Amino acid sequence: MSMLATLYGLQPVIMRKCLSADIIILSQVMAVDVAKMFCSVAVVVLDGSAWRLWHSWRIREFIQGSMVPAFVYTVQNVLINIAYRHLHPVTFAMLSQTKLLFTALFNFIFLRQKQSGRQVLALLAMLVAAVLLSIADHVELSLWGGEGKGGGDGKGGKEEAGSGKATSARNGGSGGLTESLAASVVLGVIPMLAASVTSGFGSMYCQWVSQVKGRSSYLMTIEMSAFSFFLLLSSLLLLPSSHDAVRMRQLGFFHAWTLLSMVPILTNALAGILVGVVVQVSGGLKKGFVMIIALLVTAAAQLLVEGEPPPLLVWAAFPMVVASTHMHAAYPYVEKKKGGEEGDTDLKKTE
């Protein structure tokens, strides 16, 4: 669990430092899928379960249990890789926590899992925090007279947002600031919230598969990663005029890659594998605490590695996100028996 929290928390900063803004997004997502497959295969080989999983594998179970979440998580990965390039690392990490709201919504709709009063309050607080985070960079930009903190080195995808802020500062007009805000919302906030929606649905579906079918988390990771890779490869062949397909033909699959590019690929893959393990072994309650620790790791890493404190509204939203995440995990819905007696606690497992 501590490893997962560390990987989650460091991921935004690692991506900013190790990935070029010119890297082709699909090549990065496809590389993560391959890394997940190899890592998961290595685990099942080492623990001796590979032979049993191979002989018990059925195509019907694969279609039912892995194809749907694989498609959903493929879309989510693309959205995340667009969003992180246009958001502050801590803003990125906190907005990703809105997936709790969508997970709870889909769990209620499809699995009929209710939320306690405190959980509902926590989800509402998360929405308020998401609004604060979506305008954090630009409110601070206005307070400081239009001088942004945009990255001059362009690492981690902040080049576009940074250059937009710098242009606003030079022009001194509200038009440039408005355009910068619109670009950040369209290319950062909206993709991140859409990724949270897909994450909520995928989490609900995987929870259903694991509860009903009892499938191995490693096997599901292998299947979903393989299917995701196939979908992305198919999109390149079926949509040759798409932006990434054209760039890949002209510049090559590994355009703008360096040896350091493998660091976020591997950490992303390991985090994806550990998520399934934590949920399967410890449940949603423990994962809620992992999220809280990951937020603290992100904030500390941003300050120590880049020497740049997060915007003021991020600090204002930070305790709200931490408190609401903890409240949602610590106060699950309690089913009441007839006569008003409380029954066993029904822990909600969220992804």
PDB file of N, CA, C and O in Angstrom, residues 8 90-103 123 126 133 192 196 287-288 290-292 294-295 321-322 324-325 351:
ATOM      1  N   TYR A   8       1.511   6.682  -6.916  1.00  0.00           N
ATOM      2  CA  TYR A   8       0.438   7.610  -7.243  1.00  0.00           C
ATOM      3  C   TYR A   8       0.886   9.059  -7.051  1.00  0.00           C
ATOM      4  O   TYR A   8       0.668   9.925  -7.902  1.00  0.00           O
ATOM      5  N   VAL A  90      -0.447  19.124  -8.597  1.00  0.00           N
ATOM      6  CA  VAL A  90      -1.342  18.883  -7.464  1.00  0.00           C
ATOM      7  C   VAL A  90      -2.799  19.038  -7.894  1.00  0.00           C
ATOM      8  O   VAL A  90      -3.681  18.304  -7.438  1.00  0.00           O
ATOM      9  N   THR A  91      -3.079  19.993  -8.796  1.00  0.00           N
ATOM     10  CA  THR A  91      -4.432  20.131  -9.336  1.00  0.00           C
ATOM     11  C   THR A  91      -4.838  18.864 -10.063  1.00  0.00           C
ATOM     12  O   THR A  91      -5.952  18.361  -9.914  1.00  0.00           O
ATOM     13  N   PHE A  92      -3.910  18.334 -10.841  1.00  0.00           N
ATOM     14  CA  PHE A  92      -4.140  17.075 -11.554  1.00  0.00           C
ATOM     15  C   PHE A  92      -4.469  15.952 -10.567  1.00  0.00           C
ATOM     16  O   PHE A  92      -5.437  15.208 -10.751  1.00  0.00           O
ATOM     17  N   ALA A  93      -3.677  15.825  -9.520  1.00  0.00           N
ATOM     18  CA  ALA A  93      -3.869  14.746  -8.550  1.00  0.00           C
ATOM     19  C   ALA A  93      -5.190  14.875  -7.809  1.00  0.00           C
ATOM     20  O   ALA A  93      -5.883  13.885  -7.565  1.00  0.00           O
ATOM     21  N   MET A  94      -5.551  16.104  -7.447  1.00  0.00           N
ATOM     22  CA  MET A  94      -6.782  16.300  -6.686  1.00  0.00           C
ATOM     23  C   MET A  94      -8.027  16.110  -7.551  1.00  0.00           C
ATOM     24  O   MET A  94      -9.018  15.526  -7.109  1.00  0.00           O
ATOM     25  N   LEU A  95      -7.995  16.633  -8.784  1.00  0.00           N
ATOM     26  CA  LEU A  95      -9.143  16.449  -9.664  1.00  0.00           C
ATOM     27  C   LEU A  95      -9.398  14.966  -9.933  1.00  0.00           C
ATOM     28  O   LEU A  95     -10.541  14.551 -10.141  1.00  0.00           O
ATOM     29  N   SER A  96      -8.336  14.192  -9.925  1.00  0.00           N
ATOM     30  CA  SER A  96      -8.504  12.761 -10.176  1.00  0.00           C
ATOM     31  C   SER A  96      -9.311  12.098  -9.058  1.00  0.00           C
ATOM     32  O   SER A  96      -9.894  11.028  -9.269  1.00  0.00           O
ATOM     33  N   GLN A  97      -9.366  12.737  -7.883  1.00  0.00           N
ATOM     34  CA  GLN A  97     -10.120  12.159  -6.771  1.00  0.00           C
ATOM     35  C   GLN A  97     -11.624  12.256  -6.978  1.00  0.00           C
ATOM     36  O   GLN A  97     -12.392  11.609  -6.252  1.00  0.00           O
ATOM     37  N   THR A  98     -12.086  13.059  -7.961  1.00  0.00           N
ATOM     38  CA  THR A  98     -13.523  13.135  -8.226  1.00  0.00           C
ATOM     39  C   THR A  98     -14.069  11.808  -8.737  1.00  0.00           C
ATOM     40  O   THR A  98     -15.285  11.634  -8.835  1.00  0.00           O
ATOM     41  N   LYS A  99     -13.177  10.876  -9.076  1.00  0.00           N
ATOM     42  CA  LYS A  99     -13.650   9.560  -9.510  1.00  0.00           C
ATOM     43  C   LYS A  99     -14.433   8.867  -8.399  1.00  0.00           C
ATOM     44  O   LYS A  99     -15.257   7.981  -8.684  1.00  0.00           O
ATOM     45  N   LEU A 100     -14.217   9.262  -7.136  1.00  0.00           N
ATOM     46  CA  LEU A 100     -15.009   8.705  -6.039  1.00  0.00           C
ATOM     47  C   LEU A 100     -16.490   8.992  -6.233  1.00  0.00           C
ATOM     48  O   LEU A 100     -17.351   8.135  -5.993  1.00  0.00           O
ATOM     49  N   LEU A 101     -16.784  10.221  -6.661  1.00  0.00           N
ATOM     50  CA  LEU A 101     -18.178  10.608  -6.860  1.00  0.00           C
ATOM     51  C   LEU A 101     -18.819   9.747  -7.940  1.00  0.00           C
ATOM     52  O   LEU A 101     -19.926   9.229  -7.772  1.00  0.00           O
ATOM     53  N   PHE A 102     -18.121   9.588  -9.066  1.00  0.00           N
ATOM     54  CA  PHE A 102     -18.692   8.837 -10.176  1.00  0.00           C
ATOM     55  C   PHE A 102     -18.722   7.339  -9.877  1.00  0.00           C
ATOM     56  O   PHE A 102     -19.630   6.634 -10.331  1.00  0.00           O
ATOM     57  N   THR A 103     -17.746   6.865  -9.110  1.00  0.00           N
ATOM     58  CA  THR A 103     -17.787   5.466  -8.688  1.00  0.00           C
ATOM     59  C   THR A 103     -19.005   5.208  -7.814  1.00  0.00           C
ATOM     60  O   THR A 103     -19.717   4.215  -7.991  1.00  0.00           O
ATOM     61  N   LEU A 123     -18.837  13.680  -0.858  1.00  0.00           N
ATOM     62  CA  LEU A 123     -18.869  13.787  -2.311  1.00  0.00           C
ATOM     63  C   LEU A 123     -19.205  15.198  -2.756  1.00  0.00           C
ATOM     64  O   LEU A 123     -18.646  15.711  -3.742  1.00  0.00           O
ATOM     65  N   MET A 126     -16.175  17.261  -2.407  1.00  0.00           N
ATOM     66  CA  MET A 126     -15.251  16.980  -3.488  1.00  0.00           C
ATOM     67  C   MET A 126     -15.587  17.792  -4.731  1.00  0.00           C
ATOM     68  O   MET A 126     -14.703  18.269  -5.451  1.00  0.00           O
ATOM     69  N   LEU A 133     -10.204  23.960  -7.798  1.00  0.00           N
ATOM     70  CA  LEU A 133      -8.985  23.522  -8.478  1.00  0.00           C
ATOM     71  C   LEU A 133      -8.993  23.882  -9.951  1.00  0.00           C
ATOM     72  O   LEU A 133      -7.944  24.146 -10.535  1.00  0.00           O
ATOM     73  N   MET A 192      -9.874  15.636 -17.598  1.00  0.00           N
ATOM     74  CA  MET A 192      -9.637  14.979 -16.323  1.00  0.00           C
ATOM     75  C   MET A 192     -10.943  14.519 -15.690  1.00  0.00           C
ATOM     76  O   MET A 192     -11.030  13.419 -15.130  1.00  0.00           O
ATOM     77  N   SER A 196     -12.361  10.754 -14.965  1.00  0.00           N
ATOM     78  CA  SER A 196     -12.926  10.309 -13.690  1.00  0.00           C
ATOM     79  C   SER A 196     -14.242   9.562 -13.901  1.00  0.00           C
ATOM     80  O   SER A 196     -14.538   8.584 -13.192  1.00  0.00           O
ATOM     81  N   LYS A 287      -7.860   1.678   0.233  1.00  0.00           N
ATOM     82  CA  LYS A 287      -7.470   2.473  -0.920  1.00  0.00           C
ATOM     83  C   LYS A 287      -7.755   3.960  -0.698  1.00  0.00           C
ATOM     84  O   LYS A 287      -7.041   4.827  -1.218  1.00  0.00           O
ATOM     85  N   GLY A 288      -8.810   4.257   0.088  1.00  0.00           N
ATOM     86  CA  GLY A 288      -9.091   5.656   0.394  1.00  0.00           C
ATOM     87  C   GLY A 288      -7.937   6.319   1.125  1.00  0.00           C
ATOM     88  O   GLY A 288      -7.581   7.459   0.842  1.00  0.00           O
ATOM     89  N   VAL A 290      -4.849   5.321   0.889  1.00  0.00           N
ATOM     90  CA  VAL A 290      -3.761   5.411  -0.084  1.00  0.00           C
ATOM     91  C   VAL A 290      -3.870   6.708  -0.882  1.00  0.00           C
ATOM     92  O   VAL A 290      -2.870   7.370  -1.158  1.00  0.00           O
ATOM     93  N   MET A 291      -5.088   7.080  -1.237  1.00  0.00           N
ATOM     94  CA  MET A 291      -5.307   8.314  -1.985  1.00  0.00           C
ATOM     95  C   MET A 291      -4.857   9.535  -1.185  1.00  0.00           C
ATOM     96  O   MET A 291      -4.250  10.468  -1.721  1.00  0.00           O
ATOM     97  N   ILE A 292      -5.186   9.529   0.114  1.00  0.00           N
ATOM     98  CA  ILE A 292      -4.802  10.658   0.959  1.00  0.00           C
ATOM     99  C   ILE A 292      -3.278  10.784   1.027  1.00  0.00           C
ATOM    100  O   ILE A 292      -2.717  11.872   0.862  1.00  0.00           O
ATOM    101  N   ALA A 294      -1.154   9.686  -1.121  1.00  0.00           N
ATOM    102  CA  ALA A 294      -0.654  10.058  -2.443  1.00  0.00           C
ATOM    103  C   ALA A 294      -0.731  11.565  -2.670  1.00  0.00           C
ATOM    104  O   ALA A 294       0.165  12.159  -3.276  1.00  0.00           O
ATOM    105  N   LEU A 295      -1.804  12.196  -2.172  1.00  0.00           N
ATOM    106  CA  LEU A 295      -1.919  13.654  -2.307  1.00  0.00           C
ATOM    107  C   LEU A 295      -0.800  14.359  -1.555  1.00  0.00           C
ATOM    108  O   LEU A 295      -0.223  15.347  -2.041  1.00  0.00           O
ATOM    109  N   VAL A 321     -10.140  18.230   0.060  1.00  0.00           N
ATOM    110  CA  VAL A 321     -10.021  16.953  -0.635  1.00  0.00           C
ATOM    111  C   VAL A 321      -9.597  15.850   0.334  1.00  0.00           C
ATOM    112  O   VAL A 321     -10.138  14.748   0.322  1.00  0.00           O
ATOM    113  N   VAL A 322      -8.621  16.151   1.181  1.00  0.00           N
ATOM    114  CA  VAL A 322      -8.144  15.159   2.146  1.00  0.00           C
ATOM    115  C   VAL A 322      -9.263  14.751   3.103  1.00  0.00           C
ATOM    116  O   VAL A 322      -9.492  13.561   3.342  1.00  0.00           O
ATOM    117  N   SER A 324     -12.579  15.087   2.760  1.00  0.00           N
ATOM    118  CA  SER A 324     -13.698  14.411   2.111  1.00  0.00           C
ATOM    119  C   SER A 324     -13.326  12.996   1.685  1.00  0.00           C
ATOM    120  O   SER A 324     -14.152  12.078   1.775  1.00  0.00           O
ATOM    121  N   THR A 325     -12.071  12.804   1.240  1.00  0.00           N
ATOM    122  CA  THR A 325     -11.624  11.454   0.875  1.00  0.00           C
ATOM    123  C   THR A 325     -11.629  10.540   2.098  1.00  0.00           C
ATOM    124  O   THR A 325     -12.078   9.391   2.047  1.00  0.00           O
ATOM    125  N   GLU A 351     -12.933   2.326  -6.982  1.00  0.00           N
ATOM    126  CA  GLU A 351     -11.708   2.326  -7.784  1.00  0.00           C
ATOM    127  C   GLU A 351     -11.286   3.751  -8.034  1.00  0.00           C
ATOM    128  O   GLU A 351     -12.118   4.606  -8.265  1.00  0.00           O
TER     129      GLU A 351
END
